[in-house]
Coordinates of C-alpha atoms in Angstrom, one line a residue:
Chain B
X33 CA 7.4 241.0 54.8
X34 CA 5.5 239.2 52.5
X35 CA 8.5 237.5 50.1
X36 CA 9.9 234.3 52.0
X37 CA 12.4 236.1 53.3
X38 CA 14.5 233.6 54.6
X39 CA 15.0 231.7 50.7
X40 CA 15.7 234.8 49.3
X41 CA 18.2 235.6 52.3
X42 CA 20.0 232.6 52.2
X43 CA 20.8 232.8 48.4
X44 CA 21.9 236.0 48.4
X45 CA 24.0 235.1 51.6
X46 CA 25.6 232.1 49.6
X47 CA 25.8 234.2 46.6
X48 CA 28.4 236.7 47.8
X49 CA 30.2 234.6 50.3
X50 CA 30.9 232.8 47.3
X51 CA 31.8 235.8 45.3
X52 CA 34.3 237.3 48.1
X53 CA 35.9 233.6 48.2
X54 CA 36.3 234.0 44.5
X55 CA 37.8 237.4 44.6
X56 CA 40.2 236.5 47.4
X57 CA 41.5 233.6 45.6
X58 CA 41.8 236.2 42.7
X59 CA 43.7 238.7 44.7
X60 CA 46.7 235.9 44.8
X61 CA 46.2 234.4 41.7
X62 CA 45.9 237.5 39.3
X63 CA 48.4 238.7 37.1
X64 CA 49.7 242.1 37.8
X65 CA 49.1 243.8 41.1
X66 CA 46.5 246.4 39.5
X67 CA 44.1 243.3 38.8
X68 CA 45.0 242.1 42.6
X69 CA 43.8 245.2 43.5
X70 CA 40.5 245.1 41.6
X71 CA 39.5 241.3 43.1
X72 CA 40.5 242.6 46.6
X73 CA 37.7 245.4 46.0
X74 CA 35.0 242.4 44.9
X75 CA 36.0 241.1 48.1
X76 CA 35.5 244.1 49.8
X77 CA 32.2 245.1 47.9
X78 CA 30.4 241.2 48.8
X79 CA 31.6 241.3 52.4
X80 CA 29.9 244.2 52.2
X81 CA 27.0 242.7 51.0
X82 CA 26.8 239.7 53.2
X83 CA 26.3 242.5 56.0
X84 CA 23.7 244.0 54.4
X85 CA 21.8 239.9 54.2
X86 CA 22.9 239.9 57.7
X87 CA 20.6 242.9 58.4
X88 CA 23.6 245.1 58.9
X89 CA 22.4 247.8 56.8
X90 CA 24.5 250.4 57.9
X91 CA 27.6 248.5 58.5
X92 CA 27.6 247.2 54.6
X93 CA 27.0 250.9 53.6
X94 CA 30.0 252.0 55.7
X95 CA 32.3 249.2 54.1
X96 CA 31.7 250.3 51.0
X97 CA 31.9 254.2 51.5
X98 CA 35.0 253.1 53.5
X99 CA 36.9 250.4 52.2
X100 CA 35.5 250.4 48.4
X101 CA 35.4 254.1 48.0
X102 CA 38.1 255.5 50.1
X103 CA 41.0 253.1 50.9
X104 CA 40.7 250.5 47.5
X105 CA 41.2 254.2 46.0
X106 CA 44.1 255.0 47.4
X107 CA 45.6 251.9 46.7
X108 CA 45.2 251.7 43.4
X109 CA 46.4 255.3 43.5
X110 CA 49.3 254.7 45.2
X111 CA 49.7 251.2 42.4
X112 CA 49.4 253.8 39.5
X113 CA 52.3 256.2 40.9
X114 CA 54.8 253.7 42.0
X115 CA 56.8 252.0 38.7
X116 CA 55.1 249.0 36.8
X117 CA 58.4 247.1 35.6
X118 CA 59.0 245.5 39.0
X119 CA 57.5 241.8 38.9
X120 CA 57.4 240.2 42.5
X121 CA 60.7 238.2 43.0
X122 CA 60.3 234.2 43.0
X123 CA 61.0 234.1 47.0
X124 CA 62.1 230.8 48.8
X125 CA 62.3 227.1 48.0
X126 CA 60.0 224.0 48.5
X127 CA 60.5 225.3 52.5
X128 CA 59.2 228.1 52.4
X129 CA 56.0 226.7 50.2
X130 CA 55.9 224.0 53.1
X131 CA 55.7 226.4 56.0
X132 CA 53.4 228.8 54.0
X133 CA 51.5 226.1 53.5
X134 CA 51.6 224.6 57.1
X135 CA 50.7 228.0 58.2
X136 CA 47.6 228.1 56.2
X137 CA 46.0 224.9 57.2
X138 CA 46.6 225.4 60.9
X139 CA 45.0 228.9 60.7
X140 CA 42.4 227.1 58.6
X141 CA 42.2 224.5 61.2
X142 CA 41.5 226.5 64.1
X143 CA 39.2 228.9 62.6
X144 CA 37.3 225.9 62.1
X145 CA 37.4 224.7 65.3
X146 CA 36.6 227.6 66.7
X147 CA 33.7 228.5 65.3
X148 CA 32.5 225.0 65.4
X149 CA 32.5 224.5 69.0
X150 CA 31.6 228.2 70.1
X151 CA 28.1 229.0 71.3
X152 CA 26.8 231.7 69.1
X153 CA 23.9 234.2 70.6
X154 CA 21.1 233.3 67.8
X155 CA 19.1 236.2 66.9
X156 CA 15.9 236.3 66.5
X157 CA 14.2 237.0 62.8
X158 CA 12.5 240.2 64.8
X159 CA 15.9 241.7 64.7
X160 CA 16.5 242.2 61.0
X161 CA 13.7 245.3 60.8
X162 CA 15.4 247.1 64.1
X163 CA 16.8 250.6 63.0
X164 CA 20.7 249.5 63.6
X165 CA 21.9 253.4 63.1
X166 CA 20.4 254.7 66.3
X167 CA 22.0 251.9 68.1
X168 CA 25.2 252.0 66.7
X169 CA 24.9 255.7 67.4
X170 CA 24.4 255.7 71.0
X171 CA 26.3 252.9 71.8
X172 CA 29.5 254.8 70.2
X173 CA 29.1 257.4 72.1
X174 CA 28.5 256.4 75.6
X175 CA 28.9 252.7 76.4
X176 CA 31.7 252.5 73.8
X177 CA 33.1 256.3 73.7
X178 CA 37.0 255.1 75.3
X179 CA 37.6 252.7 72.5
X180 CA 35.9 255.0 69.9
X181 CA 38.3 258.2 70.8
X182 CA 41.3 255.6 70.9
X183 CA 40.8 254.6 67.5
X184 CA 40.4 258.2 66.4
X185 CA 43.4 258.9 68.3
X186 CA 45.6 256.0 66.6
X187 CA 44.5 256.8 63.3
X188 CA 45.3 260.3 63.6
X189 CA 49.3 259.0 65.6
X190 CA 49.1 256.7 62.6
X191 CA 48.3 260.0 60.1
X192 CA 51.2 262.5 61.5
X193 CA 53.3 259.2 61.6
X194 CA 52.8 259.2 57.5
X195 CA 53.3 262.8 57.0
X196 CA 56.8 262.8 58.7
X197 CA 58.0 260.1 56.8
X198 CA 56.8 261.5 53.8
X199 CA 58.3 264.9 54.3
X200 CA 61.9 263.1 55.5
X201 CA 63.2 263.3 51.8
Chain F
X89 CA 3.2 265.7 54.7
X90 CA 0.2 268.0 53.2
X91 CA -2.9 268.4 54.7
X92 CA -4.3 270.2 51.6
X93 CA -3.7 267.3 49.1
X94 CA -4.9 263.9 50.6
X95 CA -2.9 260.4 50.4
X96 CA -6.4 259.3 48.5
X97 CA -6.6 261.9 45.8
X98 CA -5.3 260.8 42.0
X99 CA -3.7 263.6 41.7
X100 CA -1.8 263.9 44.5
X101 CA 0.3 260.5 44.2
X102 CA -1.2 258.9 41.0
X103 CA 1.7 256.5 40.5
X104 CA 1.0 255.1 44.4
X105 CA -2.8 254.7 43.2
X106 CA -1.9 252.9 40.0
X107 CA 0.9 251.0 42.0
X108 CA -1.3 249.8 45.1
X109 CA -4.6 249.2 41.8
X110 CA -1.7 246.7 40.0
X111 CA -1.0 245.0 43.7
X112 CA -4.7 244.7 44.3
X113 CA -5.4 243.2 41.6
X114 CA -2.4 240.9 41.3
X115 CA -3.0 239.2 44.8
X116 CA -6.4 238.1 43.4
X117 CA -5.1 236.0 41.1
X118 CA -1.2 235.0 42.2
X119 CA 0.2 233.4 45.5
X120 CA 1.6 235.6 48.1
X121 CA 5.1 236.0 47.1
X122 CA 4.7 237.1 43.5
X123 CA 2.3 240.3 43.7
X124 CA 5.3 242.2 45.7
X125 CA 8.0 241.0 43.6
X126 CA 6.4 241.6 40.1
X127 CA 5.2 245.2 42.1
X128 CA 8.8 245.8 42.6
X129 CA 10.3 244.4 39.5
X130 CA 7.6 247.0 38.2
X131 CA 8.9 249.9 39.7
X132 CA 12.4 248.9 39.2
X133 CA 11.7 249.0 35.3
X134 CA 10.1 252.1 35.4
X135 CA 12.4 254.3 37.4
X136 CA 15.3 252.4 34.8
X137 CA 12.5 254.1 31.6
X138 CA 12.3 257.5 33.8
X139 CA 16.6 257.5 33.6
X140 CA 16.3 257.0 30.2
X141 CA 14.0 259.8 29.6
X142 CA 15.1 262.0 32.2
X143 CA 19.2 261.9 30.6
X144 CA 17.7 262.7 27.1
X145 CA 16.0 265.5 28.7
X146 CA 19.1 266.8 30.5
X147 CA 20.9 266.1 27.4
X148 CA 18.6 269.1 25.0
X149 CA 17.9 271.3 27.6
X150 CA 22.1 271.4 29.2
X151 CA 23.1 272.0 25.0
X152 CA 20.0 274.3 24.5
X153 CA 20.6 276.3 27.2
X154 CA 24.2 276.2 27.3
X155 CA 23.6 277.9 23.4
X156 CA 21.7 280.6 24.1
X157 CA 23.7 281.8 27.1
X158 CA 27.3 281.2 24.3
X159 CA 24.9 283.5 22.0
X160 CA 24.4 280.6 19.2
X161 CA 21.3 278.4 18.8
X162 CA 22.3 274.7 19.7
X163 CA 20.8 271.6 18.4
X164 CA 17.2 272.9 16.6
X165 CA 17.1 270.2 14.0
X166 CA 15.7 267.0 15.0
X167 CA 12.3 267.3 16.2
X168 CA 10.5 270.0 17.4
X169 CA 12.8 272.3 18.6
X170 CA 15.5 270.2 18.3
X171 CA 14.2 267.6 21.1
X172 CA 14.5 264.5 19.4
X173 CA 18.6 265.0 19.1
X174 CA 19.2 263.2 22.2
X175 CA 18.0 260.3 20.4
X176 CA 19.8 260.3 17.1
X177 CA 23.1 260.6 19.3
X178 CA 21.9 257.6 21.1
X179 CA 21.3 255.8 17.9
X180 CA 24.6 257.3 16.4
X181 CA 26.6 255.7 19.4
X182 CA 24.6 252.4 19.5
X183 CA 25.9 251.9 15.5
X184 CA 29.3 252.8 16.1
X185 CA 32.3 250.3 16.2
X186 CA 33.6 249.9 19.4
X187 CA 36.8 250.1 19.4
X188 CA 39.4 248.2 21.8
X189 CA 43.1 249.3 21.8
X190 CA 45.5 246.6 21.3
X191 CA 47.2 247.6 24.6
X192 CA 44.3 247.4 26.6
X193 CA 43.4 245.4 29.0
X194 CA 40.5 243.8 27.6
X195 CA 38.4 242.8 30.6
X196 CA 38.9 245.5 32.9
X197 CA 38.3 247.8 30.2
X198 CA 35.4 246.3 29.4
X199 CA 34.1 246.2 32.7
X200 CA 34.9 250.1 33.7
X201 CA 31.6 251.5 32.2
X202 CA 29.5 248.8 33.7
X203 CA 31.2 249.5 37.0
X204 CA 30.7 253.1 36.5
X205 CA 26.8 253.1 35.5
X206 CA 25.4 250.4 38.0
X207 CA 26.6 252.2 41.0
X208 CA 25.0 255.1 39.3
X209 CA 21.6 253.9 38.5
X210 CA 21.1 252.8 41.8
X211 CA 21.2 255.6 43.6
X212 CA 17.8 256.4 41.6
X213 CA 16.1 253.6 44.1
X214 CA 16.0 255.6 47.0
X215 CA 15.5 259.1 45.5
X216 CA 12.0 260.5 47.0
X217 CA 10.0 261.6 44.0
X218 CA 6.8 262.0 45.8
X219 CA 4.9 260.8 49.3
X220 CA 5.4 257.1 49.1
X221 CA 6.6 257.5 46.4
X222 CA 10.4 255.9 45.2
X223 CA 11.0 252.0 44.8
X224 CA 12.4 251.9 48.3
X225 CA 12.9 253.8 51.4
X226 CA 16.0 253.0 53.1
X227 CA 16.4 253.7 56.8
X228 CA 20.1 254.5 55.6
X229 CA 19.5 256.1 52.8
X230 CA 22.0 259.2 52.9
X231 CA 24.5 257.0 53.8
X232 CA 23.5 254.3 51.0
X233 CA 23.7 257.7 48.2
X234 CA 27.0 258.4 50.0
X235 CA 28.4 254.8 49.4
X236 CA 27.3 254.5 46.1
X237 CA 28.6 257.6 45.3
X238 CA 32.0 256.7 46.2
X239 CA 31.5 253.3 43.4
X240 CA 32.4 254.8 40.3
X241 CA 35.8 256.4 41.0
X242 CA 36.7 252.6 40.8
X243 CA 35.2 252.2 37.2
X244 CA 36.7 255.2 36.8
X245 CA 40.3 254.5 37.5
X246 CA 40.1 250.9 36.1
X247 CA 39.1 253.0 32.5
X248 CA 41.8 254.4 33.1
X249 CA 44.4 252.4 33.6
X250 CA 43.1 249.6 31.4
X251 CA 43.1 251.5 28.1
X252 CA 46.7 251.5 28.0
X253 CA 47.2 255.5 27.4
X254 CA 49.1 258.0 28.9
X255 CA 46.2 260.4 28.8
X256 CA 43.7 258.1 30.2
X257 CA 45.6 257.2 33.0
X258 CA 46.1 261.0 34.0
X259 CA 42.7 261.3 33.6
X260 CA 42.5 258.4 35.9
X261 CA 44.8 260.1 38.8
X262 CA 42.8 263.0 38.4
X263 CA 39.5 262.1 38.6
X264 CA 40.6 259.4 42.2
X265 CA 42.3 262.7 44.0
X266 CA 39.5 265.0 42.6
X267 CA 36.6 262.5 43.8
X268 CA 38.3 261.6 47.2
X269 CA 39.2 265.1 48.1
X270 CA 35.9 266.3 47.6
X271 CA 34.2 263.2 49.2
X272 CA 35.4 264.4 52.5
X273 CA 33.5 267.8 52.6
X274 CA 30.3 266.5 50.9
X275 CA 29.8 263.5 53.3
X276 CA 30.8 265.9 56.6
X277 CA 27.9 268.7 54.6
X278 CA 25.0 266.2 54.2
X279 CA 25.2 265.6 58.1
X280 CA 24.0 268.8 58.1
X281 CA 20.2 267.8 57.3
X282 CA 20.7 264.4 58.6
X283 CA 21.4 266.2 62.1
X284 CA 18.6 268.8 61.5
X285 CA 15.5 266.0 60.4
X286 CA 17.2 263.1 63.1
X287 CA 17.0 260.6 60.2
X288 CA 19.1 259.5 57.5
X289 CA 15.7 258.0 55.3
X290 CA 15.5 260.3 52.6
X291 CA 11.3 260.6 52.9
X292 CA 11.7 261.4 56.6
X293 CA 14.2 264.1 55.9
X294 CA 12.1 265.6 53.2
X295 CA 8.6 265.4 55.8
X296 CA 10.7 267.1 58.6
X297 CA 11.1 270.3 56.2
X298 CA 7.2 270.7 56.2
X299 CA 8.1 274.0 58.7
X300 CA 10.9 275.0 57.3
X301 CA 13.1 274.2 53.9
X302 CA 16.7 273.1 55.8
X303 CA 18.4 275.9 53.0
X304 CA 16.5 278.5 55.0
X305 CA 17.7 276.8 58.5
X306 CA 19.7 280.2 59.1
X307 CA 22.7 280.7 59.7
X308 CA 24.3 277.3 58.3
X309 CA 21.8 276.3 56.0
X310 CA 22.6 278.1 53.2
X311 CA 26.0 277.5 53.8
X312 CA 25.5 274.0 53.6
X313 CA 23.6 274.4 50.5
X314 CA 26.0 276.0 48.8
X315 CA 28.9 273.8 49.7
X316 CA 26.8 270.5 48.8
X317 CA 26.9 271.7 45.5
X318 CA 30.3 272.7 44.9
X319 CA 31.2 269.9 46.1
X320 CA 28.5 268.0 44.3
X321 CA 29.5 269.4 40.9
X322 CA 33.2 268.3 42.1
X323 CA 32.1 264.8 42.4
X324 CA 30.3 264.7 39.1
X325 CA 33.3 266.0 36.9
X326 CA 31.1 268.8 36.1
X327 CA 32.9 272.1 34.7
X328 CA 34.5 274.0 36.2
X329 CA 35.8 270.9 38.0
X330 CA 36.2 268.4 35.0
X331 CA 39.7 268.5 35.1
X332 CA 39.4 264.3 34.6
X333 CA 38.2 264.7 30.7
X334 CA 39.6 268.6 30.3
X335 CA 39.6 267.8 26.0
X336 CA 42.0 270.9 25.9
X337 CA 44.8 269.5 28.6
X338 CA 44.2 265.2 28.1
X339 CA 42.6 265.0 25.6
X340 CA 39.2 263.4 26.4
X341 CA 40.8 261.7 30.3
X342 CA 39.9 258.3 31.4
X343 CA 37.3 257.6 28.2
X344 CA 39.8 258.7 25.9
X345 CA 39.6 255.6 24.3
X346 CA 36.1 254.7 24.6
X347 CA 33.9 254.6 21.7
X348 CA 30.6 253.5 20.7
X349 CA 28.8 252.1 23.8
X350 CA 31.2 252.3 26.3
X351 CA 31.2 256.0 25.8
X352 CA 27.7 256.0 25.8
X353 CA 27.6 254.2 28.9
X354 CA 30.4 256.8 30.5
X355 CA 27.9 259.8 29.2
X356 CA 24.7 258.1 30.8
X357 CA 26.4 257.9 33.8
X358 CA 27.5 261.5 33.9
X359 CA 24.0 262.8 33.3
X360 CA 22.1 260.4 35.6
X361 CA 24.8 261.5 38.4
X362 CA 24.1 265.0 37.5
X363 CA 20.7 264.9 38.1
X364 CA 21.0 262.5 41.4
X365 CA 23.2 265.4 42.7
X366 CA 20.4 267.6 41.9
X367 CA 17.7 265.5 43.1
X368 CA 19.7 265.3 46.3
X369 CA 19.7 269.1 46.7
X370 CA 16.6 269.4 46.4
X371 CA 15.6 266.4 49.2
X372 CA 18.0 267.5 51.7
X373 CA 18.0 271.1 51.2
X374 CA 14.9 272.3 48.8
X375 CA 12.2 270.3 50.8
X376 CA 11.6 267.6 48.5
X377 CA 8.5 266.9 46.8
X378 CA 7.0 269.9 49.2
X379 CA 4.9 272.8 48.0
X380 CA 1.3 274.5 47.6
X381 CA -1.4 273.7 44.9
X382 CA 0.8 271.4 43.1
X383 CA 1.5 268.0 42.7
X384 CA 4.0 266.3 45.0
X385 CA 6.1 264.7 41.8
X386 CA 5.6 268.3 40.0
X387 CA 7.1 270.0 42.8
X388 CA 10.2 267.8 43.2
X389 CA 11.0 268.1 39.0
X390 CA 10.4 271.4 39.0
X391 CA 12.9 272.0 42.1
X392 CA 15.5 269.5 40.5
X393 CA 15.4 270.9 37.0
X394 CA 16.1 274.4 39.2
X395 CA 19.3 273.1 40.7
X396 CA 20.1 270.9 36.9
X397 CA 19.7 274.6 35.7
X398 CA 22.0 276.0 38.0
X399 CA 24.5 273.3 37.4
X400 CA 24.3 274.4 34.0
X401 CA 24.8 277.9 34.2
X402 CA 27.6 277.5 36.3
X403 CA 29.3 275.6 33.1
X404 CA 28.7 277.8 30.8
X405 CA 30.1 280.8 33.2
X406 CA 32.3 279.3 34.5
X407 CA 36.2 278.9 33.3
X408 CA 37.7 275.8 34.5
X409 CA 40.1 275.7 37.9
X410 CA 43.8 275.0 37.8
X411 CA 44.4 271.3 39.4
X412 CA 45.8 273.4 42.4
X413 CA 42.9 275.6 43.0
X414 CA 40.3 272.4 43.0
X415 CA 42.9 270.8 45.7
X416 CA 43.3 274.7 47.5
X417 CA 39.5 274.7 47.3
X418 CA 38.6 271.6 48.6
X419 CA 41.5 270.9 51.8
X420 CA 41.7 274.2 53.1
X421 CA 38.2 276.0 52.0
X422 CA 35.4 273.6 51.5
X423 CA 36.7 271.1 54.2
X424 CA 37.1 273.7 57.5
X425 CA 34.2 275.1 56.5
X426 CA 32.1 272.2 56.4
X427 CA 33.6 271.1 59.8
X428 CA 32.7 274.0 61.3
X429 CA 29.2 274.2 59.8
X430 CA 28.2 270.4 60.9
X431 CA 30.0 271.5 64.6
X432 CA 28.3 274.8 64.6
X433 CA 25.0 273.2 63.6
X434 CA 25.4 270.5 66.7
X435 CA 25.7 273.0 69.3
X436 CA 22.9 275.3 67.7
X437 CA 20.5 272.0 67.9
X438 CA 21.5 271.0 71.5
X439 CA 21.2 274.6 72.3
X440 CA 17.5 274.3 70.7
X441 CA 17.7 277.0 68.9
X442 CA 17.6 276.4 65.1
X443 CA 14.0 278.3 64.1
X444 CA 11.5 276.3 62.6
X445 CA 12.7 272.6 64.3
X446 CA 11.1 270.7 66.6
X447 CA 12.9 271.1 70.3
X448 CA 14.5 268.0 71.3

């Protein structure tokens, strides 16, 4: 690559982990759950884009196909058939905002620590221009074909599981 | 790709020369990271121009044609032959108020056509129009056309939900159950080349069809074909499936109560989606930019405008489906079928014997 690839890399990394921290604040802090909806899919859309800075080409590509296109769909079509009138119900006291809030800064805290003190594999620059389908590919199915057809197994219990409740009425 | 027709010859990839003349002569005079960037800035500009050109195009020859098969003339006013229409609507919809309903939700409904067009523009970066020749070639690129596909339903949906009318928001629920339904088939169909060529870069699909167009790659080929279309026209609200906007059921659907721009921005995206879908047929089925005597480029507008024609025929023919028929046709025809193409297909190529592929 000619382009210093590494600037340009960095600021688009910053760029959309920004973004996503944006949206996710906005997911909590919007006004109607339709407009949560729509920050949770700039979340979606800039982790997405952090992959593909990452040189996780197809893995940005399959979170948006996935998450963007199919499941932010169907929530926001399940949002537009269920009724609009209900606003969310002003649950618990000052304990409950001191517990949520204890919660979040240990989670925060450890996070932190963790990834602080782990020992991450560095990659080298090399890597970025490696064809990640191929690998992907074979990986899923032999190294990784047990977990692969367990998932696919879940999400079809997970599927029939859906359809019986659904039909129960 | 040809032997016949030479990477150095003008005419066989004269937008390469020019492209690689500009870099040459831009290193001589900038520092190293500038002549790629402007290069690609270039190209970015001009495949934005081509869109441009290429809708307006669409835009006569879909009302022209679309006439003279409904027995009436169509637009024959402005410029020669009526050509130049495109471009008083444009100008028509660029003075017009736009108008914002005082139940609307201004920012999401401003932001629907923008999230509808960006998505839809970009899929033009990775469409082959020639050898070497597209702004970039992604080693994903199916799957990149496939994601960005999937964008606009969002825009989509947030039109219609933010304009505050009943209409639009049926449009809405239409157009997400339509676009996801049909999804399904189309993404399981374009496997069907990908599996064939062993790539998912668009230019290496389109070079491993030297031998033999993938449509022709009998039995499932044309299968494939066909149901890449259906389901192609299905994705791009295209009658018979444009049960989102059906003007005689809900009123105009989701841009019911866009005007001026926005609905300009709405139609732009239709057209440029229309002719992605067709440039898409033609890479993964059609062979591309492929063919004798001619140009590369030639060959690939000639084959596209083929499949826009089709598209277009198929409108005017064509009465639109009941909502249950597009759900009949896409769960329980287009979808088996598809799964048993791109499983038929697997076995044929690990059996080796698809004619006209390379054993492997």
């Amino acid at each position: 690559m000619l382009i210093p690839t590494d600037f340009l890399l960095a600021g688009a990394f910053y760029t959309f982990a920004a973004t996503s921290i944006v949206g996710a604040i906005g997911i909590i802090r919007a006004r109607g759950i339709f407009r949560s909806a729509l920050f949770l899919v700039l979340t979606l859309a800039s982790v997405a884009a952090i992959y593909v800075t990452l040189g996780a080409d197809f893995l940005g590509a399959v979170q948006v196909l996935v998450y963007v296109g199919a499941i932010m769909v169907l929530i926001i079509f399940g949002i537009m058939l269920t009724p609009q009138q209900v606003e969310l119900p002003d649950i618990g006291g000052p304990g409950q905002a001191a517990a949520a809030a204890f919660v979040a800064v240990a989670l925060f805290a450890i996070a932190t620590i963790v990834i602080t003190t782990s020992q991450w594999p560095r990659s080298t620059s090399a890597a970025i221009d490696v064809a990640t389908t191929q690998v992907i590919g074979t990986g899923l199915f032999t190294t990784y074909v047990l977990p692969f057809e367990i998932a696919s197994l879940l999400l079809l219990v997970a599927m029939i599981g859906a359809i019986v409740i659904a039909r129960e009425e | 790709m040809l032997p016949e027709c030479p990477a150095s010859f003008f005419l066989c990839d004269p937008f390469g020369a020019v492209r690689g003349a500009i870099y040459a002569l831009l290193s001589a005079i900038l520092p190293e990271p500038l002549p790629i960037v402007i290069v690609t800035a270039l190209a970015i500009a001009m495949v934005t121009t081509l869109i441009a050109i290429i809708v307006m195009s669409q835009v006569w020859a879909e009302r022209r044609i679309v006439g003279y098969m409904q027995g009436r003339l169509g637009p024959n006013r402005v410029g020669p032959g009526g050509t130049l229409q495109a471009i008083a609507d444009a100008i028509k919809l660029l003075t017009k108020e736009p108008l914002i309903p005082r139940e609307a939700d201004k920012v999401v409904f401003l932001l629907a056509p923008l999230v509808v067009v960006v998505p839809s523009l970009m899929v033009w970066s990775v469409i082959p129009w020639g050898p070497g020749l597209s702004v970039t070639d992604l080693n994903i690129g199916v799957l990149y056309v496939l994601a960005l596909g999937a964008l606009p339903t969002i825009g989509i949906l947030m039109a219609g939900w933010s304009s505050g009318n009943k209409y639009a928001v049926l449009g809405g629920m239409r157009a997400a159950a339509q676009l996801i339904s049909y999804e399904i088939p189309m993404v399981l169909v374009v496997m069907i080349p990908v599996l064939l060529a062993g790539t998912m870069a668009l230019r290496g699909i389109v070079e491993e069809q030297t031998d033999l167009w993938f449509v022709l790659a009998l039995p499932f080929g044309p299968i494939a074909f066909v149901l890449f279309l259906v389901s192609g026209i299905a994705e791009v609200n295209r009658s018979p499936f444009d049960l989102p906007e059906a003007e005689s059921e809900i009123v105009a659907g989701f841009h019911t109560e866009y005007s001026g721009m926005g609905f300009a921005l709405f139609f732009l995206a239709e057209y440029a989606n229309s002719f992605a879908v067709s440039a898409m047929a033609t890479t993964l089925f059609l062979g591309g930019w492929l063919g004798p005597f001619l140009p590369p480029f030639i060959w690939f507008f000639l084959k596209t405008y083929l499949v826009f024609f089709v598209l277009v025929w198929v409108r005017s023919t064509l009465p639109r489906v009941r909502y249950d028929q597009l759900m009949h046709l896409a769960w329980k025809v287009a979808l088996p079928a598809a799964l048993i193409t791109v499983g038929l297909t697997a076995v044929q190529l690990s059996l080796n014997v698809v004619p006209g592929t390379a054993p492997r």
